[in-house]
Amino acid sequence: MTVLVTGASRGIGRAVALDLAADHDIAINYRNAADAAAGVVEAVEATGSTAVAVQADVRDSAAVDAMIETVVDELGSLDAVVNNAGIADPSLATDTDDAQWNRVLETNLTGAFYVTRAALPFLDPDGDVVFISSIGGTGGTVDASYAASKAGLHGLTRSLAREYGDGGIQVNAVAPGPVETEMNGVILEYLEEIDFRGHENIDTHLPAYACQPEDVAHTVRYLLENEYIQGEIVNVNGGMQFQ
Ligand code: NAP
């Protein structure tokens, strides 16, 4: 089985690649972090699977099309795509400039669309598309560009499930709450800066440990292994959606 994971040089994407490595060949997409991506390739190969690093900015549709061709050439097939590449550039709505808004939407939503559009013609008829969304996609956050981009992924998930689901392709999303990664550090700094108090009562109800990239990765594996989940947004947030 072969999988493309976008934004797999670190964080959640890296954890997904390593979790799937035991029984999948993996294409590791990255934008800038070539050395980190090479480290993930090495870790995947240490399990006996094949890995390739493929550079492409997901905002660039021509680069994305070329990347998908490279992946299919090098791995021989494509069974699943995990759309994980994403950024947060948080600010309150009135402080968000055009460039910032566009960068977030183009990376998190348009980029995921470009990758999926390019991959679908090559995808195994029983293949999977998984989007890494966020709890902000359903509940909103104090960061409108990020929440809007993730809400867009939910529309994309359900629409593609309708369009391609009866052919056997499964399309689902995973919506984590805060996960301990570099990105979460940026978000926490911002929440501190705007003196956001929305999480104060939530923390006492959550599991005693912070959500790790591996918790998200296990959920992606579950979706790839299960044939009967279609068009779902799977929360991985310890119950945060009930607070
Ligand atoms: P991260 O540690 O910041 O890693 C982001 C990854 O995305 C990096 O590999 C980066 O590649 C890649 N990337 C960014 N822009 C890209 C572009 N234009 N083209 C290709 N790759 C690009 O982030 P993370 O926390 O693991 O987040 C991964 C996903 O989970 C994101 O979609 C995020 O929204 C979602 N998520 C995260 C959290 C959280 O709390 N951490 C919660 C919910 C959802 P380079 O290193 O090469 O730049």
PDB file of N, CA and C and ligand atoms in Angstrom, residues 7-13 29-33 56-59 84-87 107-108 132-134 146 150 176-179 181-184 187, ligand 1:
ATOM      1  N   GLY A   7       2.945  17.823   4.063  1.00  0.00           N
ATOM      2  CA  GLY A   7       3.449  18.465   5.283  1.00  0.00           C
ATOM      3  C   GLY A   7       3.947  17.444   6.292  1.00  0.00           C
ATOM      4  N   ALA A   8       4.771  16.500   5.796  1.00  0.00           N
ATOM      5  CA  ALA A   8       5.181  15.384   6.669  1.00  0.00           C
ATOM      6  C   ALA A   8       6.592  15.552   7.218  1.00  0.00           C
ATOM      7  N   SER A   9       7.149  16.758   7.118  1.00  0.00           N
ATOM      8  CA  SER A   9       8.511  16.955   7.614  1.00  0.00           C
ATOM      9  C   SER A   9       8.569  17.030   9.135  1.00  0.00           C
ATOM     10  N   ARG A  10       7.426  17.337   9.776  1.00  0.00           N
ATOM     11  CA  ARG A  10       7.419  17.416  11.253  1.00  0.00           C
ATOM     12  C   ARG A  10       5.981  17.271  11.745  1.00  0.00           C
ATOM     13  N   GLY A  11       5.819  17.329  13.066  1.00  0.00           N
ATOM     14  CA  GLY A  11       4.501  17.402  13.683  1.00  0.00           C
ATOM     15  C   GLY A  11       3.599  16.223  13.348  1.00  0.00           C
ATOM     16  N   ILE A  12       2.340  16.531  13.084  1.00  0.00           N
ATOM     17  CA  ILE A  12       1.330  15.485  12.857  1.00  0.00           C
ATOM     18  C   ILE A  12       1.631  14.691  11.580  1.00  0.00           C
ATOM     19  N   GLY A  13       2.052  15.377  10.510  1.00  0.00           N
ATOM     20  CA  GLY A  13       2.341  14.688   9.251  1.00  0.00           C
ATOM     21  C   GLY A  13       3.447  13.664   9.419  1.00  0.00           C
ATOM     22  N   ASN A  29       5.729  14.672   1.640  1.00  0.00           N
ATOM     23  CA  ASN A  29       5.753  16.021   1.043  1.00  0.00           C
ATOM     24  C   ASN A  29       6.244  17.034   2.083  1.00  0.00           C
ATOM     25  N   TYR A  30       6.962  18.027   1.610  1.00  0.00           N
ATOM     26  CA  TYR A  30       7.375  19.142   2.455  1.00  0.00           C
ATOM     27  C   TYR A  30       7.463  20.378   1.577  1.00  0.00           C
ATOM     28  N   ARG A  31       7.539  21.540   2.225  1.00  0.00           N
ATOM     29  CA  ARG A  31       7.664  22.793   1.474  1.00  0.00           C
ATOM     30  C   ARG A  31       9.107  23.282   1.521  1.00  0.00           C
ATOM     31  N   ASN A  32       9.662  23.521   2.728  1.00  0.00           N
ATOM     32  CA  ASN A  32      11.010  24.074   2.880  1.00  0.00           C
ATOM     33  C   ASN A  32      11.988  23.130   3.575  1.00  0.00           C
ATOM     34  N   ALA A  33      11.465  22.310   4.479  1.00  0.00           N
ATOM     35  CA  ALA A  33      12.335  21.601   5.427  1.00  0.00           C
ATOM     36  C   ALA A  33      12.895  20.318   4.825  1.00  0.00           C
ATOM     37  N   ALA A  56       6.995  20.235  -2.650  1.00  0.00           N
ATOM     38  CA  ALA A  56       6.012  21.031  -3.397  1.00  0.00           C
ATOM     39  C   ALA A  56       5.281  21.925  -2.413  1.00  0.00           C
ATOM     40  N   ASP A  57       5.133  23.179  -2.807  1.00  0.00           N
ATOM     41  CA  ASP A  57       4.268  24.080  -2.039  1.00  0.00           C
ATOM     42  C   ASP A  57       2.842  23.759  -2.487  1.00  0.00           C
ATOM     43  N   VAL A  58       1.984  23.342  -1.557  1.00  0.00           N
ATOM     44  CA  VAL A  58       0.645  22.892  -1.971  1.00  0.00           C
ATOM     45  C   VAL A  58      -0.197  24.024  -2.562  1.00  0.00           C
ATOM     46  N   ARG A  59       0.262  25.280  -2.411  1.00  0.00           N
ATOM     47  CA  ARG A  59      -0.479  26.413  -2.995  1.00  0.00           C
ATOM     48  C   ARG A  59      -0.245  26.533  -4.494  1.00  0.00           C
ATOM     49  N   ASN A  84      -2.416  16.951   5.084  1.00  0.00           N
ATOM     50  CA  ASN A  84      -2.072  17.430   6.429  1.00  0.00           C
ATOM     51  C   ASN A  84      -1.405  18.803   6.425  1.00  0.00           C
ATOM     52  N   ALA A  85      -0.753  19.186   5.306  1.00  0.00           N
ATOM     53  CA  ALA A  85      -0.005  20.454   5.271  1.00  0.00           C
ATOM     54  C   ALA A  85      -0.912  21.597   5.701  1.00  0.00           C
ATOM     55  N   GLY A  86      -0.428  22.423   6.593  1.00  0.00           N
ATOM     56  CA  GLY A  86      -1.265  23.536   7.046  1.00  0.00           C
ATOM     57  C   GLY A  86      -0.455  24.547   7.826  1.00  0.00           C
ATOM     58  N   ILE A  87      -1.014  25.745   7.937  1.00  0.00           N
ATOM     59  CA  ILE A  87      -0.382  26.806   8.725  1.00  0.00           C
ATOM     60  C   ILE A  87      -1.445  27.496   9.576  1.00  0.00           C
ATOM     61  N   THR A 107      -3.240  27.818   1.683  1.00  0.00           N
ATOM     62  CA  THR A 107      -2.487  26.640   2.155  1.00  0.00           C
ATOM     63  C   THR A 107      -3.444  25.564   2.657  1.00  0.00           C
ATOM     64  N   ASN A 108      -4.313  25.930   3.582  1.00  0.00           N
ATOM     65  CA  ASN A 108      -5.092  24.909   4.296  1.00  0.00           C
ATOM     66  C   ASN A 108      -6.256  24.351   3.467  1.00  0.00           C
ATOM     67  N   ILE A 132      -6.738  16.615   7.320  1.00  0.00           N
ATOM     68  CA  ILE A 132      -6.522  16.948   8.731  1.00  0.00           C
ATOM     69  C   ILE A 132      -7.117  18.330   8.953  1.00  0.00           C
ATOM     70  N   SER A 133      -8.272  18.324   9.604  1.00  0.00           N
ATOM     71  CA  SER A 133      -8.992  19.564   9.872  1.00  0.00           C
ATOM     72  C   SER A 133      -8.653  20.053  11.280  1.00  0.00           C
ATOM     73  N   SER A 134      -9.646  20.549  11.993  1.00  0.00           N
ATOM     74  CA  SER A 134      -9.431  21.058  13.360  1.00  0.00           C
ATOM     75  C   SER A 134     -10.780  21.231  14.033  1.00  0.00           C
ATOM     76  N   TYR A 146      -8.104  30.717  10.054  1.00  0.00           N
ATOM     77  CA  TYR A 146      -7.838  29.294  10.307  1.00  0.00           C
ATOM     78  C   TYR A 146      -9.150  28.511  10.374  1.00  0.00           C
ATOM     79  N   LYS A 150     -10.595  25.525   7.811  1.00  0.00           N
ATOM     80  CA  LYS A 150     -10.909  24.160   8.260  1.00  0.00           C
ATOM     81  C   LYS A 150     -12.397  23.847   8.036  1.00  0.00           C
ATOM     82  N   PRO A 176      -8.617  17.389  15.053  1.00  0.00           N
ATOM     83  CA  PRO A 176      -8.021  17.410  16.392  1.00  0.00           C
ATOM     84  C   PRO A 176      -8.312  18.713  17.131  1.00  0.00           C
ATOM     85  N   GLY A 177      -8.264  18.628  18.466  1.00  0.00           N
ATOM     86  CA  GLY A 177      -8.132  19.834  19.294  1.00  0.00           C
ATOM     87  C   GLY A 177      -6.640  20.169  19.326  1.00  0.00           C
ATOM     88  N   PRO A 178      -6.180  20.909  20.347  1.00  0.00           N
ATOM     89  CA  PRO A 178      -4.754  21.250  20.408  1.00  0.00           C
ATOM     90  C   PRO A 178      -3.871  19.995  20.476  1.00  0.00           C
ATOM     91  N   VAL A 179      -2.831  19.991  19.657  1.00  0.00           N
ATOM     92  CA  VAL A 179      -1.880  18.870  19.608  1.00  0.00           C
ATOM     93  C   VAL A 179      -0.493  19.455  19.814  1.00  0.00           C
ATOM     94  N   THR A 181       2.646  20.402  18.972  1.00  0.00           N
ATOM     95  CA  THR A 181       3.543  20.539  17.815  1.00  0.00           C
ATOM     96  C   THR A 181       4.038  21.986  17.770  1.00  0.00           C
ATOM     97  N   GLU A 182       4.884  22.263  16.789  1.00  0.00           N
ATOM     98  CA  GLU A 182       5.395  23.616  16.581  1.00  0.00           C
ATOM     99  C   GLU A 182       4.236  24.607  16.366  1.00  0.00           C
ATOM    100  N   MET A 183       3.251  24.180  15.543  1.00  0.00           N
ATOM    101  CA  MET A 183       2.120  25.070  15.258  1.00  0.00           C
ATOM    102  C   MET A 183       1.354  25.436  16.521  1.00  0.00           C
ATOM    103  N   ASN A 184       1.177  24.456  17.403  1.00  0.00           N
ATOM    104  CA  ASN A 184       0.402  24.740  18.608  1.00  0.00           C
ATOM    105  C   ASN A 184       1.115  25.775  19.486  1.00  0.00           C
ATOM    106  N   ILE A 187       0.050  29.109  18.298  1.00  0.00           N
ATOM    107  CA  ILE A 187      -1.333  29.416  18.683  1.00  0.00           C
ATOM    108  C   ILE A 187      -1.402  29.799  20.166  1.00  0.00           C
TER     109      ILE A 187
HETATM  110  P1  NAP B   1       3.538  21.995  11.964  1.00  0.00           P
HETATM  111  O1  NAP B   1       4.287  21.267  13.012  1.00  0.00           O
HETATM  112  O2  NAP B   1       3.669  23.449  11.857  1.00  0.00           O
HETATM  113  O3  NAP B   1       3.887  21.299  10.533  1.00  0.00           O
HETATM  114  C1  NAP B   1       3.310  21.824   9.376  1.00  0.00           C
HETATM  115  C2  NAP B   1       3.750  21.023   8.178  1.00  0.00           C
HETATM  116  O4  NAP B   1       3.068  21.549   7.023  1.00  0.00           O
HETATM  117  C3  NAP B   1       5.234  21.124   7.891  1.00  0.00           C
HETATM  118  O5  NAP B   1       5.688  19.855   7.434  1.00  0.00           O
HETATM  119  C4  NAP B   1       5.321  22.145   6.758  1.00  0.00           C
HETATM  120  O6  NAP B   1       6.404  21.910   5.853  1.00  0.00           O
HETATM  121  C5  NAP B   1       4.029  21.852   6.018  1.00  0.00           C
HETATM  122  N1  NAP B   1       3.583  22.979   5.204  1.00  0.00           N
HETATM  123  C6  NAP B   1       3.194  24.220   5.597  1.00  0.00           C
HETATM  124  N2  NAP B   1       2.849  24.975   4.538  1.00  0.00           N
HETATM  125  C7  NAP B   1       3.021  24.175   3.445  1.00  0.00           C
HETATM  126  C8  NAP B   1       2.839  24.372   2.043  1.00  0.00           C
HETATM  127  N3  NAP B   1       2.426  25.542   1.552  1.00  0.00           N
HETATM  128  N4  NAP B   1       3.112  23.340   1.223  1.00  0.00           N
HETATM  129  C9  NAP B   1       3.543  22.144   1.681  1.00  0.00           C
HETATM  130  N5  NAP B   1       3.750  21.905   3.002  1.00  0.00           N
HETATM  131  C10 NAP B   1       3.484  22.914   3.858  1.00  0.00           C
HETATM  132  O7  NAP B   1       1.979  21.735  12.084  1.00  0.00           O
HETATM  133  P2  NAP B   1       1.119  20.551  12.796  1.00  0.00           P
HETATM  134  O8  NAP B   1       0.705  21.038  14.122  1.00  0.00           O
HETATM  135  O9  NAP B   1       1.803  19.254  12.658  1.00  0.00           O
HETATM  136  O10 NAP B   1      -0.183  20.625  11.874  1.00  0.00           O
HETATM  137  C11 NAP B   1      -0.437  19.700  10.832  1.00  0.00           C
HETATM  138  C12 NAP B   1      -1.899  19.817  10.435  1.00  0.00           C
HETATM  139  O11 NAP B   1      -2.729  19.555  11.577  1.00  0.00           O
HETATM  140  C13 NAP B   1      -2.298  21.207   9.947  1.00  0.00           C
HETATM  141  O12 NAP B   1      -3.205  21.105   8.887  1.00  0.00           O
HETATM  142  C14 NAP B   1      -2.963  21.821  11.166  1.00  0.00           C
HETATM  143  O13 NAP B   1      -3.889  22.822  10.817  1.00  0.00           O
HETATM  144  C15 NAP B   1      -3.650  20.602  11.760  1.00  0.00           C
HETATM  145  N6  NAP B   1      -3.969  20.752  13.191  1.00  0.00           N
HETATM  146  C16 NAP B   1      -2.991  21.019  14.094  1.00  0.00           C
HETATM  147  C17 NAP B   1      -3.341  21.170  15.434  1.00  0.00           C
HETATM  148  C18 NAP B   1      -2.328  21.476  16.509  1.00  0.00           C
HETATM  149  O14 NAP B   1      -2.710  21.871  17.613  1.00  0.00           O
HETATM  150  N7  NAP B   1      -1.041  21.296  16.263  1.00  0.00           N
HETATM  151  C19 NAP B   1      -4.676  21.044  15.838  1.00  0.00           C
HETATM  152  C20 NAP B   1      -5.640  20.776  14.873  1.00  0.00           C
HETATM  153  C21 NAP B   1      -5.281  20.623  13.540  1.00  0.00           C
HETATM  154  P3  NAP B   1       7.824  22.667   5.975  1.00  0.00           P
HETATM  155  O15 NAP B   1       8.356  22.267   7.322  1.00  0.00           O
HETATM  156  O16 NAP B   1       8.647  22.156   4.865  1.00  0.00           O
HETATM  157  O17 NAP B   1       7.530  24.132   5.902  1.00  0.00           O
END
